[in-house]
Amino acid sequence: MNSRTRISSLHQLRRGDHVEAERFRTLPRPPFIRRGRVQDIAPGLGVVWIRDADTGQRRVLDSQDYQLWRLS
């Protein structure tokens, strides 16, 4: 993966996209990052489900809590 594109709307995502999600934090510490492939998207709810690349588990990410990036 050579580049990241910031996702400003969940409408920009498609199933199968490889994404990186940085959790918003108020305290200064290293970012909490999840990576995986998009499985489902619910823009009306503000959430996206990914298959976590590290654990293989299905994760729901709330766009209020995470900044999403498409990896390519």
JSON list of C-alpha atoms in Angstrom, two decimals:
[
{"chain": "A", "resi": 1, "resn": "MET", "atom": "CA", "xyz": [0.00, 0.00, 0.00]},
{"chain": "A", "resi": 2, "resn": "ASN", "atom": "CA", "xyz": [1.60, 3.21, -1.16]},
{"chain": "A", "resi": 3, "resn": "SER", "atom": "CA", "xyz": [-0.98, 5.94, -0.61]},
{"chain": "A", "resi": 4, "resn": "ARG", "atom": "CA", "xyz": [-3.84, 6.98, 1.69]},
{"chain": "A", "resi": 5, "resn": "THR", "atom": "CA", "xyz": [-6.89, 9.00, 0.71]},
{"chain": "A", "resi": 6, "resn": "ARG", "atom": "CA", "xyz": [-8.93, 10.66, 3.45]},
{"chain": "A", "resi": 7, "resn": "ILE", "atom": "CA", "xyz": [-12.58, 9.62, 3.50]},
{"chain": "A", "resi": 8, "resn": "SER", "atom": "CA", "xyz": [-14.81, 12.63, 4.20]},
{"chain": "A", "resi": 9, "resn": "SER", "atom": "CA", "xyz": [-18.09, 10.77, 3.62]},
{"chain": "A", "resi": 10, "resn": "LEU", "atom": "CA", "xyz": [-19.01, 7.11, 4.00]},
{"chain": "A", "resi": 11, "resn": "HIS", "atom": "CA", "xyz": [-20.63, 7.38, 0.56]},
{"chain": "A", "resi": 12, "resn": "GLN", "atom": "CA", "xyz": [-17.07, 7.32, -0.84]},
{"chain": "A", "resi": 13, "resn": "LEU", "atom": "CA", "xyz": [-16.51, 3.75, 0.39]},
{"chain": "A", "resi": 14, "resn": "ARG", "atom": "CA", "xyz": [-17.28, 0.50, -1.42]},
{"chain": "A", "resi": 15, "resn": "ARG", "atom": "CA", "xyz": [-17.28, -3.08, -0.22]},
{"chain": "A", "resi": 16, "resn": "GLY", "atom": "CA", "xyz": [-13.82, -4.55, -0.54]},
{"chain": "A", "resi": 17, "resn": "ASP", "atom": "CA", "xyz": [-11.98, -1.22, -0.06]},
{"chain": "A", "resi": 18, "resn": "HIS", "atom": "CA", "xyz": [-8.91, -1.56, 2.11]},
{"chain": "A", "resi": 19, "resn": "VAL", "atom": "CA", "xyz": [-9.10, 1.05, 4.87]},
{"chain": "A", "resi": 20, "resn": "GLU", "atom": "CA", "xyz": [-7.20, 2.37, 7.82]},
{"chain": "A", "resi": 21, "resn": "ALA", "atom": "CA", "xyz": [-9.09, 3.91, 10.74]},
{"chain": "A", "resi": 22, "resn": "GLU", "atom": "CA", "xyz": [-7.47, 6.25, 13.27]},
{"chain": "A", "resi": 23, "resn": "ARG", "atom": "CA", "xyz": [-9.41, 6.70, 16.48]},
{"chain": "A", "resi": 24, "resn": "PHE", "atom": "CA", "xyz": [-9.88, 10.32, 17.52]},
{"chain": "A", "resi": 25, "resn": "ARG", "atom": "CA", "xyz": [-8.18, 11.02, 20.84]},
{"chain": "A", "resi": 26, "resn": "THR", "atom": "CA", "xyz": [-8.21, 14.01, 23.12]},
{"chain": "A", "resi": 27, "resn": "LEU", "atom": "CA", "xyz": [-5.05, 13.08, 25.00]},
{"chain": "A", "resi": 28, "resn": "PRO", "atom": "CA", "xyz": [-1.62, 13.27, 23.37]},
{"chain": "A", "resi": 29, "resn": "ARG", "atom": "CA", "xyz": [-0.60, 9.66, 22.79]},
{"chain": "A", "resi": 30, "resn": "PRO", "atom": "CA", "xyz": [0.05, 7.43, 19.80]},
{"chain": "A", "resi": 31, "resn": "PRO", "atom": "CA", "xyz": [-3.00, 6.98, 17.57]},
{"chain": "A", "resi": 32, "resn": "PHE", "atom": "CA", "xyz": [-5.10, 3.82, 17.83]},
{"chain": "A", "resi": 33, "resn": "ILE", "atom": "CA", "xyz": [-5.26, 2.38, 14.33]},
{"chain": "A", "resi": 34, "resn": "ARG", "atom": "CA", "xyz": [-7.32, -0.45, 12.81]},
{"chain": "A", "resi": 35, "resn": "ARG", "atom": "CA", "xyz": [-6.87, -1.78, 9.27]},
{"chain": "A", "resi": 36, "resn": "GLY", "atom": "CA", "xyz": [-9.10, -4.02, 7.22]},
{"chain": "A", "resi": 37, "resn": "ARG", "atom": "CA", "xyz": [-11.43, -4.54, 4.28]},
{"chain": "A", "resi": 38, "resn": "VAL", "atom": "CA", "xyz": [-14.85, -2.92, 4.13]},
{"chain": "A", "resi": 39, "resn": "GLN", "atom": "CA", "xyz": [-17.69, -5.44, 4.42]},
{"chain": "A", "resi": 40, "resn": "ASP", "atom": "CA", "xyz": [-20.78, -3.26, 4.87]},
{"chain": "A", "resi": 41, "resn": "ILE", "atom": "CA", "xyz": [-21.54, 0.46, 4.97]},
{"chain": "A", "resi": 42, "resn": "ALA", "atom": "CA", "xyz": [-24.47, 2.28, 6.60]},
{"chain": "A", "resi": 43, "resn": "PRO", "atom": "CA", "xyz": [-23.98, 5.98, 5.79]},
{"chain": "A", "resi": 44, "resn": "GLY", "atom": "CA", "xyz": [-27.33, 6.89, 7.38]},
{"chain": "A", "resi": 45, "resn": "LEU", "atom": "CA", "xyz": [-26.11, 5.47, 10.69]},
{"chain": "A", "resi": 46, "resn": "GLY", "atom": "CA", "xyz": [-22.56, 6.76, 10.24]},
{"chain": "A", "resi": 47, "resn": "VAL", "atom": "CA", "xyz": [-20.97, 3.33, 10.57]},
{"chain": "A", "resi": 48, "resn": "VAL", "atom": "CA", "xyz": [-18.87, 0.95, 8.51]},
{"chain": "A", "resi": 49, "resn": "TRP", "atom": "CA", "xyz": [-18.08, -2.71, 9.18]},
{"chain": "A", "resi": 50, "resn": "ILE", "atom": "CA", "xyz": [-14.62, -4.03, 8.39]},
{"chain": "A", "resi": 51, "resn": "ARG", "atom": "CA", "xyz": [-12.87, -7.39, 8.63]},
{"chain": "A", "resi": 52, "resn": "ASP", "atom": "CA", "xyz": [-9.95, -6.52, 10.92]},
{"chain": "A", "resi": 53, "resn": "ALA", "atom": "CA", "xyz": [-6.66, -7.42, 9.22]},
{"chain": "A", "resi": 54, "resn": "ASP", "atom": "CA", "xyz": [-4.92, -8.22, 12.53]},
{"chain": "A", "resi": 55, "resn": "THR", "atom": "CA", "xyz": [-7.57, -10.34, 14.25]},
{"chain": "A", "resi": 56, "resn": "GLY", "atom": "CA", "xyz": [-9.85, -11.49, 11.42]},
{"chain": "A", "resi": 57, "resn": "GLN", "atom": "CA", "xyz": [-12.83, -10.29, 13.45]},
{"chain": "A", "resi": 58, "resn": "ARG", "atom": "CA", "xyz": [-15.67, -8.19, 12.08]},
{"chain": "A", "resi": 59, "resn": "ARG", "atom": "CA", "xyz": [-15.55, -4.68, 13.57]},
{"chain": "A", "resi": 60, "resn": "VAL", "atom": "CA", "xyz": [-18.00, -1.81, 13.46]},
{"chain": "A", "resi": 61, "resn": "LEU", "atom": "CA", "xyz": [-16.43, 1.65, 13.20]},
{"chain": "A", "resi": 62, "resn": "ASP", "atom": "CA", "xyz": [-18.42, 4.78, 14.00]},
{"chain": "A", "resi": 63, "resn": "SER", "atom": "CA", "xyz": [-17.40, 7.73, 11.83]},
{"chain": "A", "resi": 64, "resn": "GLN", "atom": "CA", "xyz": [-17.84, 9.97, 14.90]},
{"chain": "A", "resi": 65, "resn": "ASP", "atom": "CA", "xyz": [-14.98, 8.10, 16.59]},
{"chain": "A", "resi": 66, "resn": "TYR", "atom": "CA", "xyz": [-12.64, 7.35, 13.67]},
{"chain": "A", "resi": 67, "resn": "GLN", "atom": "CA", "xyz": [-10.98, 9.17, 10.78]},
{"chain": "A", "resi": 68, "resn": "LEU", "atom": "CA", "xyz": [-11.08, 6.79, 7.82]},
{"chain": "A", "resi": 69, "resn": "TRP", "atom": "CA", "xyz": [-8.51, 6.51, 5.03]},
{"chain": "A", "resi": 70, "resn": "ARG", "atom": "CA", "xyz": [-8.66, 4.38, 1.85]},
{"chain": "A", "resi": 71, "resn": "LEU", "atom": "CA", "xyz": [-5.39, 2.59, 1.20]},
{"chain": "A", "resi": 72, "resn": "SER", "atom": "CA", "xyz": [-4.16, 1.90, -2.31]}
]
